[in-house]
Short mmCIF file of C-alpha atoms in Angstrom, two decimals:
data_model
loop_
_atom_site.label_atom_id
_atom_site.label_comp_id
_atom_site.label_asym_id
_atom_site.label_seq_id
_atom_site.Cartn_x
_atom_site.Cartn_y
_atom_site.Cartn_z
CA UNK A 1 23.64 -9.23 -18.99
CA UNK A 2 20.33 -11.03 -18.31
CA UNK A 3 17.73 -10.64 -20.88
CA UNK A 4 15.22 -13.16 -19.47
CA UNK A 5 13.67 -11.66 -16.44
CA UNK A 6 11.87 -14.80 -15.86
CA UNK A 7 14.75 -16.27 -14.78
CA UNK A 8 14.95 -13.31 -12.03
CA UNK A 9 11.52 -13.92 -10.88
CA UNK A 10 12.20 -17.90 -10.65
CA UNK A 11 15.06 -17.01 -8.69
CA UNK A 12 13.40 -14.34 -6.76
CA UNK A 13 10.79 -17.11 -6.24
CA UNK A 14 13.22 -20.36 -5.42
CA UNK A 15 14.70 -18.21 -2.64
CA UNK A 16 11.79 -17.21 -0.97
CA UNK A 17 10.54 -20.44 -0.79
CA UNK A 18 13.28 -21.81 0.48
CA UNK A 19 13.59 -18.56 3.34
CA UNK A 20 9.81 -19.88 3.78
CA UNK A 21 10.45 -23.01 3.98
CA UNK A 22 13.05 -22.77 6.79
CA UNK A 23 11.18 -20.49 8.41
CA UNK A 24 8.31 -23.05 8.15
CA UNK A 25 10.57 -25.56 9.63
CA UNK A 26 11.44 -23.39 12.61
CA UNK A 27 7.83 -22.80 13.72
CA UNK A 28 7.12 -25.97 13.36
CA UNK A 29 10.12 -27.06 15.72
CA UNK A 30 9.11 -23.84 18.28
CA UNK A 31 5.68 -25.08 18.56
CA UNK A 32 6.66 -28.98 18.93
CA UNK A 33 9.20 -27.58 21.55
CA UNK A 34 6.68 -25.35 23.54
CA UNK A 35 3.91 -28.53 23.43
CA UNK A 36 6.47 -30.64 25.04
CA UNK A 37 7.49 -28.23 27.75
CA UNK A 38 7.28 -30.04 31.22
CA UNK A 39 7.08 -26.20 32.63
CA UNK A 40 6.68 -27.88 36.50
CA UNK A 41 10.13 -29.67 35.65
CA UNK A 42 12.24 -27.18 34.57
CA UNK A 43 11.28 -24.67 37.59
CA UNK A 44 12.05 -28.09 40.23
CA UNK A 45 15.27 -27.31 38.21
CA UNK A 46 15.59 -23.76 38.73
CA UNK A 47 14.80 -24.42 42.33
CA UNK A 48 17.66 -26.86 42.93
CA UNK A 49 20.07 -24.78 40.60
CA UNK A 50 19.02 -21.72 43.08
CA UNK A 51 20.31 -23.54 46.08
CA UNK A 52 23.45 -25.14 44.67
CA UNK A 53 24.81 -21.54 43.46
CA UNK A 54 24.98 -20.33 46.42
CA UNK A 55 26.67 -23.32 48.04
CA UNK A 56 29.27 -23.68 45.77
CA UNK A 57 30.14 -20.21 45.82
CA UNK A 58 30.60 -20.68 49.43
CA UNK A 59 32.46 -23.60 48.69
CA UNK A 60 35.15 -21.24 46.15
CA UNK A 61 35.16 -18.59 48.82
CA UNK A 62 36.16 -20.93 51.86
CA UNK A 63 38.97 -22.70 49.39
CA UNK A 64 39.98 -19.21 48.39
CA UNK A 65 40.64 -18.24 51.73
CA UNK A 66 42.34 -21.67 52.95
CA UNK A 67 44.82 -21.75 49.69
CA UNK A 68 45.25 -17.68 51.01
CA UNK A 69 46.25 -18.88 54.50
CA UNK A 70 48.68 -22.15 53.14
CA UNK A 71 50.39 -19.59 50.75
CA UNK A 72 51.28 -17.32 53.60
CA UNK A 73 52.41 -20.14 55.44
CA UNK A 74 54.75 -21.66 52.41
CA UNK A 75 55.96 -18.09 52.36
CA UNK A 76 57.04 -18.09 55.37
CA UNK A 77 58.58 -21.60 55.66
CA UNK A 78 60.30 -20.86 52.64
CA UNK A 79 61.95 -17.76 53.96
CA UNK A 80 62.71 -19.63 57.41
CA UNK A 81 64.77 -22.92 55.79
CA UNK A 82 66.41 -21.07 53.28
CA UNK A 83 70.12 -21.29 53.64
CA UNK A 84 71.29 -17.83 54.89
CA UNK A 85 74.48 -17.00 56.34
CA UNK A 86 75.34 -19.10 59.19
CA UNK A 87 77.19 -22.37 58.10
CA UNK A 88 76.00 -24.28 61.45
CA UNK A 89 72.27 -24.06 60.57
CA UNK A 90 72.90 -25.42 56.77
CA UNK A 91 73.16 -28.47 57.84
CA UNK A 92 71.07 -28.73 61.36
CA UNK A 93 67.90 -30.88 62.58
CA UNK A 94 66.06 -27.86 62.37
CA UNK A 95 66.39 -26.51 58.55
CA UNK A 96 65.95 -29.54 57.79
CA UNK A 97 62.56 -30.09 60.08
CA UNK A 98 61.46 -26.63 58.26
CA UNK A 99 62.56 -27.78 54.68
CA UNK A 100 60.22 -30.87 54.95
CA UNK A 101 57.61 -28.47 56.44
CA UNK A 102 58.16 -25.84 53.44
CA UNK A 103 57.91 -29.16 50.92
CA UNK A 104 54.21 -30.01 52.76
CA UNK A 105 52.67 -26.72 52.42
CA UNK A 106 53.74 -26.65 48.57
CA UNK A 107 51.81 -29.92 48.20
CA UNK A 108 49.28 -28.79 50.00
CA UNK A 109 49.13 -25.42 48.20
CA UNK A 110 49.29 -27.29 45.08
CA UNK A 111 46.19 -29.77 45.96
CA UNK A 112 44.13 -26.48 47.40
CA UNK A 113 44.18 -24.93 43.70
CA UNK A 114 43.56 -28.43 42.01
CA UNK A 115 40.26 -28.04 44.49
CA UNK A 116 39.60 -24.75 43.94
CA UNK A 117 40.17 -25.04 39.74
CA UNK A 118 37.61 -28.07 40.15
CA UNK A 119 35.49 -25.61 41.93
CA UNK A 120 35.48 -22.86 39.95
CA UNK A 121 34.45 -25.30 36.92
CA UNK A 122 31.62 -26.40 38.96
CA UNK A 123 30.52 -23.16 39.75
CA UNK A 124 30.75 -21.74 35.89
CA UNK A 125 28.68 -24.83 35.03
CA UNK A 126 25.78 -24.22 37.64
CA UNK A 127 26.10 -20.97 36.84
CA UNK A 128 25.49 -21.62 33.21
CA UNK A 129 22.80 -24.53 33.78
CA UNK A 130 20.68 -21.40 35.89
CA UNK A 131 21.19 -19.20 32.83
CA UNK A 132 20.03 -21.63 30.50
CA UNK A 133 17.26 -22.88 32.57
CA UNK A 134 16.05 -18.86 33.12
CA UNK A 135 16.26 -18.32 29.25
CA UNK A 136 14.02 -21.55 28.74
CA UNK A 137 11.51 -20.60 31.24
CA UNK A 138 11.55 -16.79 29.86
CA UNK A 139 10.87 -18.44 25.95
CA UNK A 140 8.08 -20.25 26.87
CA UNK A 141 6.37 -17.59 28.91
CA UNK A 142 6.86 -15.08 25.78
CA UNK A 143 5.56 -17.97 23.68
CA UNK A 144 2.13 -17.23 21.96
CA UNK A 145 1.29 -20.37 20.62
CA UNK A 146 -2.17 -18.93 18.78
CA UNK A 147 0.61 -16.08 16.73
CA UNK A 148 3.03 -19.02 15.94
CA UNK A 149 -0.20 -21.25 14.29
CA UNK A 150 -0.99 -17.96 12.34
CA UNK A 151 2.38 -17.41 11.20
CA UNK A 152 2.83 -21.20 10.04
CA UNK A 153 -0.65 -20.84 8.45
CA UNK A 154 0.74 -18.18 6.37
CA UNK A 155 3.71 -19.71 5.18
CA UNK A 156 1.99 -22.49 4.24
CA UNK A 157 -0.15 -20.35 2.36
CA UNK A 158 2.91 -17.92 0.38
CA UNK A 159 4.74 -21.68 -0.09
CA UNK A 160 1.39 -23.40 -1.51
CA UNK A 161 1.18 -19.83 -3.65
CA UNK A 162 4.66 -20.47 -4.99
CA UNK A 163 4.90 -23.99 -5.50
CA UNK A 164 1.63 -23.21 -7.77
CA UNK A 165 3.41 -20.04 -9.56
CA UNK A 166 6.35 -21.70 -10.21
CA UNK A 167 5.70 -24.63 -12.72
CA UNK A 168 3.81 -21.91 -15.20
CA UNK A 169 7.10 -19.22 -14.37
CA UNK A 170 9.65 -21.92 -15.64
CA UNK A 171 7.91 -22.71 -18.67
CA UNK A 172 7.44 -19.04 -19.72
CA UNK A 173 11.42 -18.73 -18.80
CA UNK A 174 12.34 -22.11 -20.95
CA UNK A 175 9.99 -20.27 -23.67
CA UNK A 176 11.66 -17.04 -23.60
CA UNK A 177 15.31 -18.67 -23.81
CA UNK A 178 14.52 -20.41 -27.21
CA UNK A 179 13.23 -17.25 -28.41
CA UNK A 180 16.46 -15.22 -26.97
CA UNK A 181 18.61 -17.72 -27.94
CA UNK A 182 19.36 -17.05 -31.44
CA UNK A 183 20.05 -13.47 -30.79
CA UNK A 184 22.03 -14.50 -28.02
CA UNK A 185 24.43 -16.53 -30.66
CA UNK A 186 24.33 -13.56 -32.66
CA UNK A 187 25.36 -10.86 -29.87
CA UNK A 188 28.01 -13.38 -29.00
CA UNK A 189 29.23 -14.42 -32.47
CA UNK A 190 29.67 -9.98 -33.55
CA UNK A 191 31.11 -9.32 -30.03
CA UNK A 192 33.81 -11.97 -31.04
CA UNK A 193 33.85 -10.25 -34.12
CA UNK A 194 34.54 -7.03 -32.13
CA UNK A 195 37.54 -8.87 -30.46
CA UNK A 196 39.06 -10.18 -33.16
CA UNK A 197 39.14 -6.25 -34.97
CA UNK A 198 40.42 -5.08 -31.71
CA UNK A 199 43.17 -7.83 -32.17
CA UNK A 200 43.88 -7.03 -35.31
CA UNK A 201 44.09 -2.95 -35.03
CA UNK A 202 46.71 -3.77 -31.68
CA UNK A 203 49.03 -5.97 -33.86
CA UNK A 204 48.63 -3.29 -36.57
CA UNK A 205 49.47 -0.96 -34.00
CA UNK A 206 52.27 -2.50 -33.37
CA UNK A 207 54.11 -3.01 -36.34
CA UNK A 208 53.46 0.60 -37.06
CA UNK A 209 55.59 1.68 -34.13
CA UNK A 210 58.24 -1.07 -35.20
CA UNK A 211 58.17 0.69 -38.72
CA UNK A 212 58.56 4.18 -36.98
CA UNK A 213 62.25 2.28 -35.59
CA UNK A 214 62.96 0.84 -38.16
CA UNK A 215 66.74 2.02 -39.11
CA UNK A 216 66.89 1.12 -42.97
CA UNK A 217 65.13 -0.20 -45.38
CA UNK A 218 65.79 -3.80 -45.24
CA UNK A 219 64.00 -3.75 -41.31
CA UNK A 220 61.43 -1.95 -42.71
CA UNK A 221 61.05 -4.96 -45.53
CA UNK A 222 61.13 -7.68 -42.85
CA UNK A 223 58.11 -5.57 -40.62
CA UNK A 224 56.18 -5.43 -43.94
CA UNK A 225 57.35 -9.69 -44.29
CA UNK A 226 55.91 -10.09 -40.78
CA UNK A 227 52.77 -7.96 -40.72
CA UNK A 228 52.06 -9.69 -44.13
CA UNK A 229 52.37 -13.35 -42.66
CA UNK A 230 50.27 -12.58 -39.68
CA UNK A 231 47.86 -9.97 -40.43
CA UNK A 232 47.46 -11.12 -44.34
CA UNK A 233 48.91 -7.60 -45.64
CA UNK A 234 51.92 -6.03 -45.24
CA UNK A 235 50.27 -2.38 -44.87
CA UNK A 236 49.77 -2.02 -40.93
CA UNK A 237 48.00 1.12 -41.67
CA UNK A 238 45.31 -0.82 -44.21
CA UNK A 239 45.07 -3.43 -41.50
CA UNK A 240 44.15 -0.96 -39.11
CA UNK A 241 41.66 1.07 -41.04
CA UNK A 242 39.76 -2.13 -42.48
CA UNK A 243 39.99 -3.86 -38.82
CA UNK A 244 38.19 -0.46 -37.52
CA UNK A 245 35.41 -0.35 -39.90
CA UNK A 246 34.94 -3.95 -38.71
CA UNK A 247 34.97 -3.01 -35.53
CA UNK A 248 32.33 -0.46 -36.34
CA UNK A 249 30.42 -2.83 -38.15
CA UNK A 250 30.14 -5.40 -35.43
CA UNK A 251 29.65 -2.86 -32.47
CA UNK A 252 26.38 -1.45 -34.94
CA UNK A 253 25.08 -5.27 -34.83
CA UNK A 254 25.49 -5.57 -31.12
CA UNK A 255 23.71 -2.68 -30.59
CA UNK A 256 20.95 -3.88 -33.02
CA UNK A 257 20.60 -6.98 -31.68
CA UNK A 258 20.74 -5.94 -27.48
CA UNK A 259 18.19 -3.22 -28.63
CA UNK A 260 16.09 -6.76 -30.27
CA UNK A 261 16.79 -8.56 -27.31
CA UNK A 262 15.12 -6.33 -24.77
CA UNK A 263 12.17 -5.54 -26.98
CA UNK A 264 11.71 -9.36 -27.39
CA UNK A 265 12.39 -9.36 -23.70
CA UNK A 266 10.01 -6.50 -22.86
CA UNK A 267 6.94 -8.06 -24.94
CA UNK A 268 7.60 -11.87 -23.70
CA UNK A 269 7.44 -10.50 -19.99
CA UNK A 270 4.67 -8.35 -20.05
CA UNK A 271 1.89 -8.68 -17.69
CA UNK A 272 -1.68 -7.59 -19.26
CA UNK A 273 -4.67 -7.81 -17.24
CA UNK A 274 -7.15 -5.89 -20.13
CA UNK A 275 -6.57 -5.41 -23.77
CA UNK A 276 -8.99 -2.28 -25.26
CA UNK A 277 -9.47 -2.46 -28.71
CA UNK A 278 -10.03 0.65 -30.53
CA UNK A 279 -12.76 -0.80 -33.00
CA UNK A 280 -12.64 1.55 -35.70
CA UNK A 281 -9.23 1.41 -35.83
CA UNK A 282 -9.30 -2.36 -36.76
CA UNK A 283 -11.87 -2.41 -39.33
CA UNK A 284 -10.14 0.53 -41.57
CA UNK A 285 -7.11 0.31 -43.44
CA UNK A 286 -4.29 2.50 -43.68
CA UNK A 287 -6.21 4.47 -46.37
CA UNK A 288 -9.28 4.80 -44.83
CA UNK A 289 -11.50 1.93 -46.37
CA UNK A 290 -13.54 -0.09 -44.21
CA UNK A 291 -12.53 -3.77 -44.50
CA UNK A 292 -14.88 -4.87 -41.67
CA UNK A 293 -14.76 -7.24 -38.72
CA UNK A 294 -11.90 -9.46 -40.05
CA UNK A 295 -9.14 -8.18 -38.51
CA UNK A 296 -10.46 -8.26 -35.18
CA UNK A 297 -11.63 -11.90 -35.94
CA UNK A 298 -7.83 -12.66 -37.17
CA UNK A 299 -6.54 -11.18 -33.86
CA UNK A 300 -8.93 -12.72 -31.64
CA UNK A 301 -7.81 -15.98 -32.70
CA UNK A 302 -3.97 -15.23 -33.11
CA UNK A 303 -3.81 -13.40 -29.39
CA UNK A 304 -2.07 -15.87 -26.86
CA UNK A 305 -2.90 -14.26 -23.66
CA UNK A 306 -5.73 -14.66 -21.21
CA UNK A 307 -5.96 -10.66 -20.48
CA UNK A 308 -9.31 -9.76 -20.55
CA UNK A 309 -10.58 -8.40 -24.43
CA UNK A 310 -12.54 -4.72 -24.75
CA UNK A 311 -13.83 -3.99 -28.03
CA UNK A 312 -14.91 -0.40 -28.26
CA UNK A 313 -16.38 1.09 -31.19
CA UNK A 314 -17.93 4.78 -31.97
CA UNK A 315 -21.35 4.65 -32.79
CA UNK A 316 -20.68 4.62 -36.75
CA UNK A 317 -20.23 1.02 -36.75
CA UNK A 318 -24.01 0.64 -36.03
CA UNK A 319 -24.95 3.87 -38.06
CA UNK A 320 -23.35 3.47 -41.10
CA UNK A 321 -22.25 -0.34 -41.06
CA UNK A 322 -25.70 -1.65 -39.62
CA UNK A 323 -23.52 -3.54 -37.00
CA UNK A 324 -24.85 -3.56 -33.49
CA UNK A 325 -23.16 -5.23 -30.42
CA UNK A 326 -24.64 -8.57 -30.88
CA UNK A 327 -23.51 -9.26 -34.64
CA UNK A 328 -20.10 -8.41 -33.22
CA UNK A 329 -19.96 -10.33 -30.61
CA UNK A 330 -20.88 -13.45 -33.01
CA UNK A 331 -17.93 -12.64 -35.02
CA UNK A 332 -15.99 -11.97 -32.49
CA UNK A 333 -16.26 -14.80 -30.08
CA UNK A 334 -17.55 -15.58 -26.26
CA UNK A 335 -14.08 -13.99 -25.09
CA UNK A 336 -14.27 -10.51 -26.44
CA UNK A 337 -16.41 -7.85 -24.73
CA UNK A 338 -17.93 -5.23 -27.27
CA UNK A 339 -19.32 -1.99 -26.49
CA UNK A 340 -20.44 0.75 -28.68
CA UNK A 341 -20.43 4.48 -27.19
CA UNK A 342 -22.81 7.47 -28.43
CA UNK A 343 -20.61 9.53 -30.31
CA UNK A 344 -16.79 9.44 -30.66
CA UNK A 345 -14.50 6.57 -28.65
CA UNK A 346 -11.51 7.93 -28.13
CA UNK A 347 -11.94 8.76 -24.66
CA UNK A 348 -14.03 5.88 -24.12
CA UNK A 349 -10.89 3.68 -24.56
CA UNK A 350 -8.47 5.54 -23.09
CA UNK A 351 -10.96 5.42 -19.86
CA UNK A 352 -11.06 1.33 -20.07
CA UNK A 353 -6.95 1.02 -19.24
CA UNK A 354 -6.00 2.80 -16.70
CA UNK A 355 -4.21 0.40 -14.40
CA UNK A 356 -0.19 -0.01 -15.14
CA UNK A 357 -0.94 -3.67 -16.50
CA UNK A 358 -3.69 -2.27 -19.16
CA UNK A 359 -2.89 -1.63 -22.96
CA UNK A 360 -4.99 0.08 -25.29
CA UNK A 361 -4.66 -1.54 -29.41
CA UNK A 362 -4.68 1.77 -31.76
CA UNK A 363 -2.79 4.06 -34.32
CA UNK A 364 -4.68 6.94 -33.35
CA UNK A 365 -2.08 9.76 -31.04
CA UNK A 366 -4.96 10.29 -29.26
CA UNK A 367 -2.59 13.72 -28.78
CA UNK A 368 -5.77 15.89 -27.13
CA UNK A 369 -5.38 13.06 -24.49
CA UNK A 370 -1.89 13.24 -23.70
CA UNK A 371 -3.19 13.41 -19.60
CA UNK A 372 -4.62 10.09 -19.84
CA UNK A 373 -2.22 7.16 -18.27
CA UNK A 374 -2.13 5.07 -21.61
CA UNK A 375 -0.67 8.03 -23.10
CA UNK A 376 1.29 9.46 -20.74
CA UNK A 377 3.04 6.23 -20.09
CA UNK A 378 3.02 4.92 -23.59
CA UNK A 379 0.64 1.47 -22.89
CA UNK A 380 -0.29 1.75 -26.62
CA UNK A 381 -0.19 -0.86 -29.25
CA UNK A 382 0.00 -0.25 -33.03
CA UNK A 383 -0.89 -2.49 -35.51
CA UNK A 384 -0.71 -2.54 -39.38
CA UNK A 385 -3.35 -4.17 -41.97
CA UNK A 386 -1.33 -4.73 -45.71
CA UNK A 387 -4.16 -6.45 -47.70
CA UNK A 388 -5.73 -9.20 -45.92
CA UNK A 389 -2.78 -9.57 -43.03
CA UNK A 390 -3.03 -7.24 -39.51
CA UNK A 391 -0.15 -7.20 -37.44
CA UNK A 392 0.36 -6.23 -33.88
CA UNK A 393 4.29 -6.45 -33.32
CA UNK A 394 3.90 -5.62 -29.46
CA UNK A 395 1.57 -8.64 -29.17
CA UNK A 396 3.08 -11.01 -31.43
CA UNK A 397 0.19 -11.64 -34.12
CA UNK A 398 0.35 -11.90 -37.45
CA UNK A 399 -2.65 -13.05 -39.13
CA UNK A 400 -4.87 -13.24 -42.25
CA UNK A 401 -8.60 -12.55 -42.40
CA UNK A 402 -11.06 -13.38 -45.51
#
């Protein structure tokens, strides 16, 4: 399975641009094509082709009817000097007048469809040459040399688009595969794992049936001798129960880990266009306590994406904390937008994200806004504050403030 999807997009991406590419290189060889059209040319062609098709036609039809006429004739000669029944004329001046005569038409039967197969070829070829020449002439009068321009413009443009994409795409897939790649030697090491029980319980399996056979108790004892040398016990039964636990062990771990994989998957690969902050949030503790602007300081450093940064508090943070939008912004940075609504912000915040690539940062439910799209499609970030760390799993920070 492919946990990167990166690596689908680059791929995605590689193949348009090739499709483009081509594509690209086919306009470009249509419009070369149509500016070097000698249009007066190729009709002079079509003229000439116009008046040889019907003269060699003629030509097949006058051959067609002489080789008609000379096979008749060899027909008949044929029939004439053939021996029959009347010994005088076997061997007489005038079979053998009509044999030499039967011998010429053959030849000249023979050279007529020689002429005609010649012909014919000539024919098939003019007729081919006229097709050609009509299929040419019918290209460059659909031509539209203005749509062609257009439609190389804009695979210049998707091409330039990728070629830009790409570069930044790669590095985020290179990024992703160092981060997947120790789970991915974990998956594979407890899948082997899984193998190796299933091995086991089969072989276990096995010598149980041979025990079932055996007829005494001295084939039982070499079973036991066996299943002990290859299994390390001689108890196909304990083999089999201690291989399945294993089993069950290592098929919990792959779970564990492909359920890791796609969440480190899912987080690495997210698009987000605007990050809203639920301010209060932030600058409270689990237990209530205000612990001020540090945690959205510690994040605001810690983030690694370029989304766009709402801060929204309720209007508390002025009114009781004697913070106002300004001071915030100070602590905050240049990058962070702050606003502070008149009353309670819980709707406020929900309002900011509602496009599919917008993620509101909060551990309220918000559960009287279950309508709103962050909820409804769960675009919600927790975080956690222990001490003087905040954590947001979902965006990868984890950072102290003073």
């Amino acid at each position: 399975m492919e946990y990167n999807p990166y690596r689908v997009e680059v791929e995605k991406l590689s193949a348009e641009h090739e499709r483009g590419r081509q594509s690209l290189n086919q306009v470009t060889s249509e419009c070369q094509r149509y500016d070097r059209y000698d249009l007066a040319s190729v009709q002079s062609k079509a003229d000439v082709v116009k008046q040889v098709l019907p003269q060699r036609a003629a030509k097949l039809k006058e051959l067609s009817d002489r080789l008609q006429r000379a096979s008749a004739r060899m027909t008949d000669l044929g029939n004439r000097s053939s021996i029959g029944i009347n010994p005088l004329f076997w061997f007489s001046a005038e079979r053998k007048q009509l044999v030499q005569q039967h011998e010429e038409a053959m030849r000249l039967c023979t050279a007529l469809m020689q002429e005609m197969k010649d012909a014919q070829t000539a024919h098939e070829k003019a007729r081919e040459f006229s097709s050609q020449v009509s299929s040419s002439i019918a290209w460059y009068t659909a031509f539209d040399r203005k749509k062609a321009d257009d439609r190389g413009v804009t695979l210049q443009r998707r091409i330039a688009e990728i070629d830009a994409a790409l570069p930044a795409l790669r590095s985020k897939c290179a990024e992703l595969d160092r981060e997947l790649a120790p789970l991915l030697l974990d998956l594979s090491t407890q899948e082997s794992r899984r193998s190796e029980a299933e091995g086991r319980m089969a072989s276990a399996e096995r010598y149980d049936g041979r025990l079932n056979r055996a007829g005494n108790s001295y084939e039982k004892r070499i079973v036991h001798e066996e299943c002990r040398a290859e299994l390390g016990n001689g108890s196909p039964s304990h083999v089999r129960e201690k291989s399945r636990r294993e089993k069950e062990s290592a098929e919990r771990s792959i779970a564990k880990i492909k359920r890791q994989l796609e969440l480190v998957a899912k987080r690495q690969s997210r698009r987000i266009n605007r990050l809203v902050f639920d301010g209060k949030n932030l600058c409270h503790d689990r237990q209530g306590n205000f612990v001020g602007l540090g945690p959205l300081a510690a994040v605001m450093r810690a983030l690694r994406t370029d989304s766009k940064k709402i801060f929204v508090f309720d209007e508390t943070i002025r009114t009781r904390h004697g913070l106002d939008e300004r001071r915030i912004r100070d602590v905050l940075g240049p990058g962070a937008v702050v606003h502070i609504v008149n009353g309670t912000a819980d709707e406020t915040v929900l309002n900011l994200a509602p496009d599919e690539h917008d993620y509101v940062v909060s551990n309220d439910r918000f559960v009287e806004y279950r309508s709103k799209a962050p909820v409804r499609y769960g675009r919600i970030f927790t975080h956690e504050i222990v001490g003087k760390h905040v954590m947001i799993n979902d965006l990868d920070v984890s950072a102290s403030f003073a």
